[in-house]
Tab-separated table of C-alpha atoms in Angstrom:
chain	number	residue	atom	x	y	z
L	25	MET	CA	106.789	141.157	160.536
L	26	ARG	CA	109.597	143.202	162.985
L	27	GLY	CA	108.544	146.443	164.304
L	28	THR	CA	104.445	145.470	164.364
L	29	LEU	CA	102.508	144.947	167.350
L	30	VAL	CA	99.326	142.677	166.727
L	31	SER	CA	96.942	142.180	169.479
L	32	VAL	CA	93.414	140.858	169.448
L	33	SER	CA	90.685	142.989	170.087
L	34	ALA	CA	87.682	140.966	169.864
L	35	VAL	CA	86.450	137.312	168.800
L	36	ARG	CA	82.939	136.563	167.944
L	37	VAL	CA	82.213	132.935	167.751
L	38	SER	CA	78.926	131.291	165.888
L	39	ALA	CA	76.363	129.916	167.967
L	40	ASP	CA	77.212	126.475	166.562
L	41	LEU	CA	81.396	127.067	167.030
L	42	GLY	CA	81.768	126.325	163.593
L	43	VAL	CA	83.095	129.999	162.564
L	44	ALA	CA	85.505	132.553	164.577
L	45	LYS	CA	85.812	136.030	163.507
L	46	VAL	CA	88.855	137.496	164.720
L	47	TYR	CA	89.519	141.207	165.049
L	48	LEU	CA	92.979	142.152	165.046
L	49	SER	CA	94.169	145.793	166.264
L	50	ILE	CA	97.743	146.385	164.319
L	51	PHE	CA	100.563	149.243	164.937
L	52	PRO	CA	101.346	150.749	163.073
L	53	PRO	CA	98.330	151.107	161.046
L	54	GLU	CA	100.184	151.457	157.750
L	55	LYS	CA	101.121	147.669	157.546
L	56	GLY	CA	97.466	146.496	158.681
L	57	GLN	CA	96.401	144.950	155.295
L	58	GLU	CA	99.832	143.640	154.469
L	59	LEU	CA	99.615	141.686	157.780
L	60	ILE	CA	96.225	140.483	157.497
L	61	GLU	CA	96.954	139.135	154.256
L	62	ALA	CA	100.137	137.401	155.648
L	63	ILE	CA	98.000	135.900	158.786
L	64	GLU	CA	95.113	134.622	156.282
L	65	TYR	CA	98.269	133.019	154.196
L	66	ASN	CA	98.818	131.335	157.000
L	67	ASN	CA	95.259	130.494	158.345
L	68	ARG	CA	95.511	126.561	158.439
L	69	THR	CA	98.867	126.751	160.563
L	70	ILE	CA	96.889	129.078	163.124
L	71	ARG	CA	94.214	126.678	163.128
L	72	TYR	CA	96.126	123.772	163.584
L	73	ASP	CA	98.185	125.411	166.641
L	74	LEU	CA	94.890	126.541	167.986
L	75	GLY	CA	93.429	122.969	167.922
L	76	GLN	CA	96.644	121.505	169.331
L	77	ARG	CA	96.327	124.091	172.685
L	78	VAL	CA	92.457	123.555	173.089
L	79	ARG	CA	91.635	120.131	171.942
L	80	MET	CA	90.581	118.979	175.407
L	81	GLN	CA	88.142	121.853	175.551
L	82	LEU	CA	86.443	121.888	172.220
L	83	ARG	CA	85.268	119.179	170.363
L	84	LYS	CA	84.999	121.246	167.058
L	85	ILE	CA	87.948	123.843	166.339
L	86	PRO	CA	86.066	126.758	164.256
L	87	GLU	CA	86.983	128.376	160.752
L	88	LEU	CA	89.103	131.414	161.589
L	89	SER	CA	88.254	134.630	159.638
L	90	PHE	CA	90.547	137.620	160.445
L	91	PHE	CA	89.339	141.236	159.926
L	92	LEU	CA	91.323	144.506	160.403
L	93	ASP	CA	89.708	146.008	164.073
L	94	ASP	CA	90.137	150.031	163.248
L	95	SER	CA	87.646	151.114	166.144
L	96	LEU	CA	90.723	152.780	167.400
L	97	ASP	CA	91.137	154.761	164.145
L	98	TYR	CA	87.516	155.782	164.470
L	99	VAL	CA	87.775	156.883	167.923
L	100	GLU	CA	90.628	159.284	167.110
L	101	HIS	CA	88.761	160.762	164.014
L	102	ILE	CA	85.565	161.405	165.990
L	103	ASP	CA	87.849	163.079	168.574
L	104	GLN	CA	89.421	165.207	166.131
L	105	LEU	CA	85.986	166.226	165.085
L	106	LEU	CA	84.733	167.347	168.393
L	107	LYS	CA	87.784	169.235	169.016
L	108	LYS	CA	87.082	171.513	165.636
């Protein structure tokens, strides 16, 4: 999507490297849910590309689950409450 900034804020991998939870920070936040759906739709392609890049370092490529990271919105909300 043009005009959208996406950054990976955190990745949590299970102990057996079977599942990776990827938290994405998206700006502007209004497009967040739409972009998460588009990324989930392309999940297999993203996992394949990841496998091509790290195939010599990892034995098993984890299943990817994408989540919207709203921690910045939460921090801003707390900041506004403290200012009141």
